[in-house]
Tab-separated table of C-alpha atoms in Angstrom:
chain	number	residue	atom	x	y	z
A	1	UNK	CA	86.500	101.578	99.229
A	2	UNK	CA	87.236	103.654	96.187
A	3	UNK	CA	90.348	105.103	97.519
A	4	UNK	CA	93.660	103.352	96.340
A	5	UNK	CA	94.615	100.502	98.609
A	6	UNK	CA	97.849	99.850	100.061
A	7	UNK	CA	98.072	96.910	97.950
A	8	UNK	CA	97.257	98.681	94.762
A	9	UNK	CA	99.743	101.491	95.670
A	10	UNK	CA	102.543	99.031	96.563
A	11	UNK	CA	102.014	96.623	93.573
A	12	UNK	CA	102.071	99.775	91.129
A	13	UNK	CA	105.134	101.063	92.922
A	14	UNK	CA	106.965	97.684	92.559
A	15	UNK	CA	106.166	97.665	88.834
A	16	UNK	CA	107.178	101.368	88.441
A	17	UNK	CA	110.545	100.631	90.139
A	18	UNK	CA	111.113	97.465	88.087
A	19	UNK	CA	110.630	99.413	84.757
A	20	UNK	CA	112.787	102.582	85.998
A	21	UNK	CA	115.547	100.170	86.826
A	22	UNK	CA	115.707	99.160	83.187
A	23	UNK	CA	118.457	101.257	81.446
A	24	UNK	CA	116.688	101.331	78.093
A	25	UNK	CA	113.791	103.445	79.555
A	26	UNK	CA	113.078	106.714	77.765
A	27	UNK	CA	113.681	109.898	79.625
A	28	UNK	CA	110.234	111.138	79.293
A	29	UNK	CA	108.954	107.761	80.299
A	30	UNK	CA	111.468	107.723	83.338
A	31	UNK	CA	110.222	111.157	84.738
A	32	UNK	CA	106.605	110.076	84.235
A	33	UNK	CA	107.229	106.825	85.959
A	34	UNK	CA	109.123	108.796	88.719
A	35	UNK	CA	106.151	111.166	89.267
A	36	UNK	CA	103.734	108.265	89.486
A	37	UNK	CA	105.832	106.494	91.569
A	38	UNK	CA	106.021	109.488	94.025
A	39	UNK	CA	102.252	109.418	94.058
A	40	UNK	CA	101.941	105.838	94.942
A	41	UNK	CA	104.599	106.552	97.727
A	42	UNK	CA	102.251	109.227	98.943
A	43	UNK	CA	99.377	106.988	99.116
A	44	UNK	CA	101.321	103.934	100.775
A	45	UNK	CA	102.940	106.467	103.303
A	46	UNK	CA	99.498	108.150	103.970
A	47	UNK	CA	98.004	104.800	104.747
A	48	UNK	CA	100.775	103.712	106.936
A	49	UNK	CA	100.706	106.973	108.862
A	50	UNK	CA	96.854	106.856	109.380
A	51	UNK	CA	95.623	107.038	112.893
A	52	UNK	CA	93.554	104.928	115.050
A	53	UNK	CA	91.932	101.775	113.553
A	54	UNK	CA	88.373	102.485	112.988
A	55	UNK	CA	86.035	100.056	114.637
A	56	UNK	CA	82.285	99.694	113.558
A	57	UNK	CA	79.688	97.579	114.535
A	58	UNK	CA	76.899	95.915	112.058
A	59	UNK	CA	73.582	95.168	113.436
A	60	UNK	CA	70.682	93.707	111.512
A	61	UNK	CA	67.615	95.558	111.891
A	62	UNK	CA	64.086	94.020	112.342
A	63	UNK	CA	63.368	94.559	108.581
A	64	UNK	CA	66.503	92.628	107.632
A	65	UNK	CA	68.597	95.793	106.613
A	66	UNK	CA	72.078	96.213	108.094
A	67	UNK	CA	72.923	99.260	110.234
A	68	UNK	CA	76.505	100.310	110.650
A	69	UNK	CA	77.557	102.373	113.565
A	70	UNK	CA	80.868	103.539	115.278
A	71	UNK	CA	81.946	101.347	118.227
A	72	UNK	CA	84.116	102.516	121.209
A	73	UNK	CA	86.507	99.869	122.190
B	1	UNK	CA	74.064	43.274	97.639
B	2	UNK	CA	73.645	42.085	94.111
B	3	UNK	CA	74.258	38.520	93.500
B	4	UNK	CA	76.211	38.073	96.758
B	5	UNK	CA	74.500	35.075	98.353
B	6	UNK	CA	75.681	32.568	100.770
B	7	UNK	CA	74.822	29.680	98.747
B	8	UNK	CA	75.908	30.716	95.420
B	9	UNK	CA	75.913	27.598	93.227
B	10	UNK	CA	78.922	28.873	91.192
B	11	UNK	CA	81.142	28.347	94.182
B	12	UNK	CA	79.968	25.010	95.363
B	13	UNK	CA	82.388	22.147	94.838
B	14	UNK	CA	81.240	19.091	93.016
B	15	UNK	CA	79.955	17.224	96.120
B	16	UNK	CA	77.475	20.014	96.674
B	17	UNK	CA	79.236	21.021	99.999
B	18	UNK	CA	81.174	24.324	100.703
B	19	UNK	CA	84.352	24.362	102.646
B	20	UNK	CA	84.153	25.857	106.079
B	21	UNK	CA	86.393	28.505	104.855
B	22	UNK	CA	84.267	29.308	101.977
B	23	UNK	CA	81.346	29.911	104.326
B	24	UNK	CA	83.291	32.144	106.593
B	25	UNK	CA	84.718	33.969	103.882
B	26	UNK	CA	81.256	34.639	102.154
B	27	UNK	CA	79.818	35.706	105.660
B	28	UNK	CA	82.634	38.234	105.993
B	29	UNK	CA	81.789	39.709	102.538
B	30	UNK	CA	78.248	39.820	103.374
B	31	UNK	CA	78.553	41.428	106.724
B	32	UNK	CA	81.099	43.994	105.660
B	33	UNK	CA	79.109	45.027	102.380
B	34	UNK	CA	75.895	45.340	104.355
B	35	UNK	CA	77.014	46.811	107.476
B	36	UNK	CA	78.772	50.026	107.194
B	37	UNK	CA	81.054	51.400	109.860
B	38	UNK	CA	79.010	52.285	112.992
B	39	UNK	CA	79.449	53.881	116.406
B	40	UNK	CA	78.983	51.370	119.337
B	41	UNK	CA	78.568	52.279	122.935
B	42	UNK	CA	79.679	49.468	125.323
B	43	UNK	CA	81.732	48.511	128.249
B	44	UNK	CA	85.463	47.083	127.724
B	45	UNK	CA	86.089	43.653	129.168
B	46	UNK	CA	88.852	41.017	128.698
B	47	UNK	CA	91.423	43.661	127.371
B	48	UNK	CA	94.719	42.097	126.095
B	49	UNK	CA	97.398	43.849	124.283
B	50	UNK	CA	99.465	41.623	122.191
B	51	UNK	CA	103.179	41.823	121.574
B	52	UNK	CA	102.357	42.599	118.027
B	53	UNK	CA	100.873	45.692	119.165
B	54	UNK	CA	97.297	44.775	118.434
B	55	UNK	CA	94.406	44.947	121.032
B	56	UNK	CA	91.804	42.400	121.606
B	57	UNK	CA	88.848	42.947	123.937
B	58	UNK	CA	85.100	42.384	124.184
B	59	UNK	CA	82.470	45.073	124.235
B	60	UNK	CA	79.443	44.266	125.946
B	61	UNK	CA	76.224	45.716	127.634
B	62	UNK	CA	73.460	44.276	129.681
B	63	UNK	CA	72.066	42.138	126.790
B	64	UNK	CA	75.071	41.055	124.477
B	65	UNK	CA	78.746	41.141	123.666
B	66	UNK	CA	80.923	41.211	120.684
B	67	UNK	CA	84.655	40.493	120.076
B	68	UNK	CA	86.688	43.441	119.076
B	69	UNK	CA	90.276	44.007	117.508
B	70	UNK	CA	91.875	47.314	117.441
B	71	UNK	CA	95.029	47.242	115.071
B	72	UNK	CA	98.244	48.857	116.259
B	73	UNK	CA	97.929	51.472	113.689
B	74	UNK	CA	94.700	52.580	115.200
B	75	UNK	CA	95.496	52.203	118.819
B	76	UNK	CA	98.734	54.067	118.812
B	77	UNK	CA	96.368	57.220	118.697
B	78	UNK	CA	94.859	56.039	122.100
B	79	UNK	CA	96.396	57.236	125.271
B	80	UNK	CA	96.777	53.964	126.938
B	81	UNK	CA	95.376	50.290	127.516
B	82	UNK	CA	91.561	50.428	128.010
B	83	UNK	CA	90.530	49.609	131.504
B	84	UNK	CA	88.264	46.681	132.549
B	85	UNK	CA	84.810	48.160	132.831
B	86	UNK	CA	85.453	51.441	130.825
B	87	UNK	CA	82.490	52.604	128.969
B	88	UNK	CA	83.371	53.669	125.555
B	89	UNK	CA	82.116	54.895	122.245
B	90	UNK	CA	83.848	52.768	119.622
B	91	UNK	CA	83.849	53.346	115.801
B	92	UNK	CA	83.888	50.125	114.259
B	93	UNK	CA	83.732	48.116	111.167
B	94	UNK	CA	81.667	44.911	111.712
B	95	UNK	CA	83.072	41.918	110.014
B	96	UNK	CA	83.649	38.219	110.450
B	97	UNK	CA	87.052	36.718	111.447
B	98	UNK	CA	87.303	33.926	108.676
B	99	UNK	CA	89.657	31.569	110.524
B	100	UNK	CA	87.309	31.450	113.573
B	101	UNK	CA	84.046	31.922	111.882
B	102	UNK	CA	83.670	34.542	114.627
B	103	UNK	CA	81.515	37.906	114.226
B	104	UNK	CA	83.708	40.832	115.363
B	105	UNK	CA	84.294	44.419	115.329
B	106	UNK	CA	87.495	46.007	113.822
B	107	UNK	CA	87.626	49.113	116.115
B	108	UNK	CA	89.194	52.275	114.399
B	109	UNK	CA	88.837	54.599	117.510
B	110	UNK	CA	87.597	54.719	121.020
B	111	UNK	CA	86.431	57.570	123.175
B	112	UNK	CA	85.655	57.103	126.725
B	113	UNK	CA	82.011	58.088	127.392
B	114	UNK	CA	82.958	59.551	130.885
B	115	UNK	CA	85.179	62.598	129.937
B	116	UNK	CA	82.884	64.407	127.518
B	117	UNK	CA	82.929	61.406	125.298
B	118	UNK	CA	79.258	62.030	124.312
B	119	UNK	CA	80.309	65.402	123.108
B	120	UNK	CA	83.386	64.006	121.298
B	121	UNK	CA	81.242	61.529	119.579
B	122	UNK	CA	78.940	64.074	118.199
B	123	UNK	CA	82.111	66.055	117.177
B	124	UNK	CA	83.575	62.920	115.408
B	125	UNK	CA	80.065	62.422	113.637
B	126	UNK	CA	80.002	66.166	112.457
B	127	UNK	CA	83.499	65.986	111.261
B	128	UNK	CA	82.724	62.916	109.205
B	129	UNK	CA	79.694	64.817	107.782
B	130	UNK	CA	81.803	67.801	106.802
B	131	UNK	CA	84.445	65.438	105.210
B	132	UNK	CA	81.992	63.643	103.261
B	133	UNK	CA	80.984	67.116	101.742
B	134	UNK	CA	84.690	67.792	101.049
B	135	UNK	CA	84.585	70.863	103.607
B	136	UNK	CA	87.806	69.687	105.245
B	137	UNK	CA	89.744	69.270	102.125
B	138	UNK	CA	93.079	71.052	102.210
B	139	UNK	CA	92.536	72.273	98.568
B	140	UNK	CA	89.611	74.423	99.698
B	141	UNK	CA	92.004	76.564	101.958
B	142	UNK	CA	92.323	79.969	100.540
B	143	UNK	CA	95.267	82.330	101.075
B	144	UNK	CA	94.622	85.515	103.232
B	145	UNK	CA	94.898	88.935	101.581
B	146	UNK	CA	98.156	90.606	102.101
B	147	UNK	CA	96.669	93.837	103.075
B	148	UNK	CA	93.278	93.475	104.381
B	149	UNK	CA	91.479	96.734	104.426
B	150	UNK	CA	88.250	95.653	106.222
B	151	UNK	CA	88.147	92.917	108.532
B	152	UNK	CA	84.825	91.452	109.938
B	153	UNK	CA	85.033	90.117	113.365
B	154	UNK	CA	82.373	87.678	114.362
B	155	UNK	CA	82.490	87.697	118.183
B	156	UNK	CA	80.732	89.107	121.220
B	157	UNK	CA	80.798	92.723	122.162
B	158	UNK	CA	81.903	91.937	125.633
B	159	UNK	CA	84.437	89.413	125.341
B	160	UNK	CA	88.188	89.622	125.509
B	161	UNK	CA	88.523	88.532	121.934
B	162	UNK	CA	87.332	91.970	120.581
B	163	UNK	CA	89.445	94.147	122.760
B	164	UNK	CA	92.462	91.806	121.951
B	165	UNK	CA	91.989	92.149	118.168
B	166	UNK	CA	91.406	95.987	118.358
B	167	UNK	CA	94.645	96.334	120.373
B	168	UNK	CA	96.870	94.176	117.942
B	169	UNK	CA	95.261	96.130	114.956
B	170	UNK	CA	96.145	99.556	116.583
B	171	UNK	CA	99.653	98.518	117.239
B	172	UNK	CA	100.305	96.737	113.823
B	173	UNK	CA	98.413	98.660	111.244
B	174	UNK	CA	95.758	101.402	112.378
B	175	UNK	CA	94.802	101.836	108.702
B	176	UNK	CA	92.734	98.729	108.823
B	177	UNK	CA	88.969	98.970	109.480
B	178	UNK	CA	87.334	96.429	111.871
B	179	UNK	CA	83.696	95.712	111.443
B	180	UNK	CA	82.167	93.936	114.395
B	181	UNK	CA	79.219	91.542	113.740
B	182	UNK	CA	78.055	90.791	117.292
B	183	UNK	CA	76.977	87.502	118.413
B	184	UNK	CA	76.807	85.441	121.502
B	185	UNK	CA	79.634	82.767	121.584
B	186	UNK	CA	78.420	80.780	124.293
B	187	UNK	CA	74.955	79.596	126.019
B	188	UNK	CA	71.900	78.147	124.241
B	189	UNK	CA	71.524	80.698	121.685
B	190	UNK	CA	75.179	81.026	120.555
B	191	UNK	CA	74.780	78.332	117.698
B	192	UNK	CA	71.963	80.085	116.094
B	193	UNK	CA	73.515	83.649	116.568
B	194	UNK	CA	76.748	82.565	115.003
B	195	UNK	CA	74.996	81.303	112.053
B	196	UNK	CA	73.151	84.522	111.612
B	197	UNK	CA	76.090	86.536	112.157
B	198	UNK	CA	78.205	84.612	109.495
B	199	UNK	CA	75.236	85.102	107.194
B	200	UNK	CA	75.354	88.852	107.624
B	201	UNK	CA	79.129	88.816	106.933
B	202	UNK	CA	78.384	87.748	103.419
B	203	UNK	CA	76.410	90.818	102.957
B	204	UNK	CA	79.259	93.229	103.766
B	205	UNK	CA	82.140	94.214	101.665
B	206	UNK	CA	84.967	92.899	103.829
B	207	UNK	CA	88.190	91.056	102.752
B	208	UNK	CA	88.790	88.814	105.615
B	209	UNK	CA	86.790	87.337	108.407
B	210	UNK	CA	87.836	86.546	111.982
B	211	UNK	CA	85.379	84.199	113.898
B	212	UNK	CA	86.265	83.313	117.455
B	213	UNK	CA	86.228	84.060	121.079
B	214	UNK	CA	88.608	84.094	124.102
B	215	UNK	CA	89.412	80.908	125.960
B	216	UNK	CA	86.930	79.210	128.026
B	217	UNK	CA	85.958	75.822	129.222
B	218	UNK	CA	85.148	73.044	126.822
B	219	UNK	CA	81.430	73.653	127.435
B	220	UNK	CA	82.001	77.373	126.614
B	221	UNK	CA	83.380	76.822	123.377
B	222	UNK	CA	80.925	74.276	122.410
B	223	UNK	CA	79.145	76.409	119.817
B	224	UNK	CA	82.506	76.349	117.797
B	225	UNK	CA	82.055	72.597	117.441
B	226	UNK	CA	78.561	72.818	115.928
B	227	UNK	CA	78.319	71.254	112.527
B	228	UNK	CA	75.826	74.046	111.614
B	229	UNK	CA	78.294	76.695	112.664
B	230	UNK	CA	81.116	75.039	110.864
B	231	UNK	CA	79.152	74.835	107.721
B	232	UNK	CA	78.289	78.598	108.152
B	233	UNK	CA	81.988	79.527	108.413
B	234	UNK	CA	82.620	77.267	105.138
B	235	UNK	CA	79.948	79.364	103.326
B	236	UNK	CA	81.592	82.900	104.049
B	237	UNK	CA	82.799	84.446	100.933
B	238	UNK	CA	85.917	85.964	102.151
B	239	UNK	CA	88.797	84.038	103.574
B	240	UNK	CA	88.286	83.105	107.087
B	241	UNK	CA	90.274	82.579	110.388
B	242	UNK	CA	88.930	80.586	113.076
B	243	UNK	CA	90.208	81.817	116.556
B	244	UNK	CA	88.810	79.690	119.429
B	245	UNK	CA	91.064	80.302	122.441
B	246	UNK	CA	91.752	76.789	123.488
B	247	UNK	CA	95.228	75.570	123.932
B	248	UNK	CA	94.679	71.845	123.443
B	249	UNK	CA	91.507	71.125	121.517
B	250	UNK	CA	90.863	71.927	117.873
B	251	UNK	CA	87.493	73.295	117.379
B	252	UNK	CA	85.315	72.269	114.183
B	253	UNK	CA	85.391	75.954	112.954
B	254	UNK	CA	89.119	75.581	112.909
B	255	UNK	CA	89.028	72.817	110.502
B	256	UNK	CA	86.638	74.319	108.227
B	257	UNK	CA	88.205	77.992	108.080
B	258	UNK	CA	91.118	78.792	105.818
B	259	UNK	CA	93.342	79.513	108.747
B	260	UNK	CA	93.466	78.442	112.399
B	261	UNK	CA	94.757	80.577	115.060
B	262	UNK	CA	95.149	79.622	118.752
B	263	UNK	CA	93.887	82.881	119.998
B	264	UNK	CA	91.988	85.990	118.742
B	265	UNK	CA	95.335	88.152	119.278
B	266	UNK	CA	97.145	85.540	117.229
B	267	UNK	CA	94.556	85.649	114.396
B	268	UNK	CA	94.934	89.403	114.447
B	269	UNK	CA	98.761	89.092	114.257
B	270	UNK	CA	98.372	86.759	111.212
B	271	UNK	CA	95.693	88.744	109.527
B	272	UNK	CA	97.063	92.275	109.902
B	273	UNK	CA	100.414	93.346	108.433
B	274	UNK	CA	102.915	95.088	110.651
B	275	UNK	CA	103.464	98.789	109.798
B	276	UNK	CA	106.932	98.851	110.692
B	277	UNK	CA	107.912	95.915	108.339
B	278	UNK	CA	105.810	97.658	105.584
B	279	UNK	CA	107.346	100.987	106.287
B	280	UNK	CA	110.701	99.374	105.635
B	281	UNK	CA	109.509	97.779	102.490
B	282	UNK	CA	107.984	101.086	101.226
B	283	UNK	CA	111.338	102.848	102.240
B	284	UNK	CA	113.358	100.334	100.054
B	285	UNK	CA	111.061	101.046	97.099
B	286	UNK	CA	111.509	104.653	97.526
B	287	UNK	CA	115.170	104.450	97.516
B	288	UNK	CA	115.062	102.324	94.345
B	289	UNK	CA	112.758	104.782	92.846
B	290	UNK	CA	114.974	107.733	93.391
B	291	UNK	CA	118.124	105.624	92.300
B	292	UNK	CA	116.246	104.551	89.212
B	293	UNK	CA	115.472	108.191	88.295
B	294	UNK	CA	118.957	109.545	89.267
B	295	UNK	CA	120.396	106.923	86.980
B	296	UNK	CA	118.260	107.740	84.226
B	297	UNK	CA	118.531	111.702	84.487
B	298	UNK	CA	122.484	111.458	84.779
B	299	UNK	CA	122.324	109.847	81.153
B	300	UNK	CA	120.162	112.723	80.028
B	301	UNK	CA	122.195	115.316	81.832
B	302	UNK	CA	125.353	114.088	80.136
B	303	UNK	CA	123.708	114.687	76.747
B	304	UNK	CA	122.592	118.085	77.766
B	305	UNK	CA	126.052	118.880	79.058
B	306	UNK	CA	127.256	118.492	75.514
B	307	UNK	CA	125.069	121.141	74.357
B	308	UNK	CA	125.618	123.379	77.522
B	309	UNK	CA	127.182	126.337	75.766
B	310	UNK	CA	124.351	126.749	73.576
B	311	UNK	CA	121.939	126.549	76.340
B	312	UNK	CA	123.860	129.034	78.563
B	313	UNK	CA	121.823	131.847	76.967
B	314	UNK	CA	118.633	129.996	77.691
B	315	UNK	CA	119.788	129.517	81.353
B	316	UNK	CA	120.650	133.189	81.622
B	317	UNK	CA	116.939	134.302	80.807
B	318	UNK	CA	114.520	135.578	83.213
B	319	UNK	CA	114.051	133.087	85.915
B	320	UNK	CA	110.669	132.708	87.819
B	321	UNK	CA	109.606	130.355	90.437
B	322	UNK	CA	106.559	128.446	89.501
B	323	UNK	CA	104.379	125.443	90.194
B	324	UNK	CA	106.089	122.286	88.800
B	325	UNK	CA	104.734	119.265	87.345
B	326	UNK	CA	106.432	117.521	90.039
B	327	UNK	CA	105.082	120.028	92.893
B	328	UNK	CA	102.743	117.509	93.862
B	329	UNK	CA	105.509	115.331	94.861
B	330	UNK	CA	107.582	117.953	96.478
B	331	UNK	CA	107.534	116.713	100.035
B	332	UNK	CA	108.368	113.199	98.904
B	333	UNK	CA	111.179	114.562	96.488
B	334	UNK	CA	112.651	116.465	99.318
B	335	UNK	CA	112.661	113.167	101.556
B	336	UNK	CA	114.161	111.298	98.760
B	337	UNK	CA	116.467	113.837	97.297
B	338	UNK	CA	115.908	111.988	93.943
B	339	UNK	CA	117.226	114.788	91.827
B	340	UNK	CA	120.582	114.951	93.010
B	341	UNK	CA	121.800	115.238	89.583
B	342	UNK	CA	120.004	118.389	89.227
B	343	UNK	CA	121.422	119.771	92.324
B	344	UNK	CA	124.988	119.498	90.804
B	345	UNK	CA	123.798	122.313	88.392
B	346	UNK	CA	121.982	120.288	85.565
B	347	UNK	CA	118.620	120.958	84.413
B	348	UNK	CA	115.977	119.077	82.317
B	349	UNK	CA	114.158	121.211	79.657
B	350	UNK	CA	110.505	120.004	78.723
B	351	UNK	CA	108.146	121.539	76.223
B	352	UNK	CA	104.543	122.469	77.492
B	353	UNK	CA	103.400	119.156	77.065
B	354	UNK	CA	106.036	117.659	79.409
B	355	UNK	CA	108.256	116.150	76.721
B	356	UNK	CA	111.887	116.155	77.294
B	357	UNK	CA	113.930	118.454	74.910
B	358	UNK	CA	117.014	116.855	74.013
B	359	UNK	CA	118.241	118.497	70.723
B	360	UNK	CA	118.963	122.029	69.899
B	361	UNK	CA	116.641	121.807	67.077
B	362	UNK	CA	113.836	121.340	69.486
B	363	UNK	CA	114.245	124.826	71.106
B	364	UNK	CA	112.295	126.984	68.773
B	365	UNK	CA	112.513	130.941	69.024
B	366	UNK	CA	109.795	132.252	71.138
B	367	UNK	CA	108.546	128.917	72.046
B	368	UNK	CA	108.003	128.613	75.912
B	369	UNK	CA	109.319	125.608	77.690
B	370	UNK	CA	110.110	124.626	81.462
B	371	UNK	CA	113.414	123.851	83.077
B	372	UNK	CA	113.344	121.598	85.973
B	373	UNK	CA	116.177	122.403	88.332
B	374	UNK	CA	116.984	121.215	91.715
B	375	UNK	CA	114.281	123.082	93.538
B	376	UNK	CA	111.515	123.259	91.065
B	377	UNK	CA	110.630	124.382	87.669
B	378	UNK	CA	111.132	127.746	85.897
B	379	UNK	CA	109.337	128.925	82.698
B	380	UNK	CA	111.784	129.556	79.864
B	381	UNK	CA	111.846	130.859	76.303
B	382	UNK	CA	114.355	130.954	73.691
B	383	UNK	CA	115.081	134.569	72.624
B	384	UNK	CA	118.131	134.189	70.668
B	385	UNK	CA	119.487	131.112	69.187
B	386	UNK	CA	122.771	132.549	68.010
């Protein structure tokens, strides 16, 4: 679960927009914010556009360990 | 019962005799202190509803009988008057009616034994046990995550619940990952299997758990009224939704879970955000992002405009397309057209470190810099500052 989550992207984006909407923000900072914002947008849009929901099953093995496998539903 | 005895010398009047009321009052105190609330099984007889709304009746079995009162505040929850001969479970506080010196039960609730009453009795007892341990406390309820990434489903492979939840997930937000922890949800082994599955959930990295099954008869749903299963639900680390498909009854797991949903589909609708609503939210933020930058760049552009004449030499220099710092964002930039200001012919000049160059003094001879124009960046160099 190391890839950025939708929640992280959205929260970062919200923070960026809030800062960018302040008039006193420096131009360098504004450009950097914008670029970061675009990256967050791409993450968010990528997750929104993702295909079919993955369905997996988890089974406990005889030795107590868990095995995960794809499941067709 | 420390110190509470029927013939406490301290309360005896001077003639050594107690008043009748003193005796019945003490008897009541003794009975109530020594006899906690109980469940009694018996047959109703001599039922009478008074105009005050209180009910009076007798509970009896083959060997004994006891007078009962059920106050209006308690009997309002009962569907109707109790029929003569009806066998019930009654939750009651034994007491003594002081004015009559009569032992009786103050009945808090009655459950007819005929319509699954025995089950309901066990349910009530389990509920009381959970309440004692604070597991029904509303303060325990946790909020659900806004955007769950992995949801564990504790249900059976072959039930409608699984198919329904997957269908909702695919419709609402396919980015979500569903992890099924299979368990039987009815039959003799269901209780134990549900407990094991809920234990397995705690070893998974999930941010939400849906436990449930589709609709069924009261018997079919019984495992979800098990105290053991309810405790296993309460022990799940991630927020939980209980979804036992039953329109009228509330299952024990419903009371313990953070959120109760009437059906598995409804649980999925509650848990999984709607892609279209999110897309609208993201779109709104994208517009604000673009507007925010445009506003800021316009400010910078006005400044550049004032030094425009001097920059014309620079702008006339060899122009070459190159990858821009913002290239990574190109697709999004086009979608947003955020650099509308640049499209009107302005440019932003930046040094190799990306800092914006805003004064003539910052443009040093032979020092390379980049110009960001509407469709990308161009490398540039000051050749002659005259």
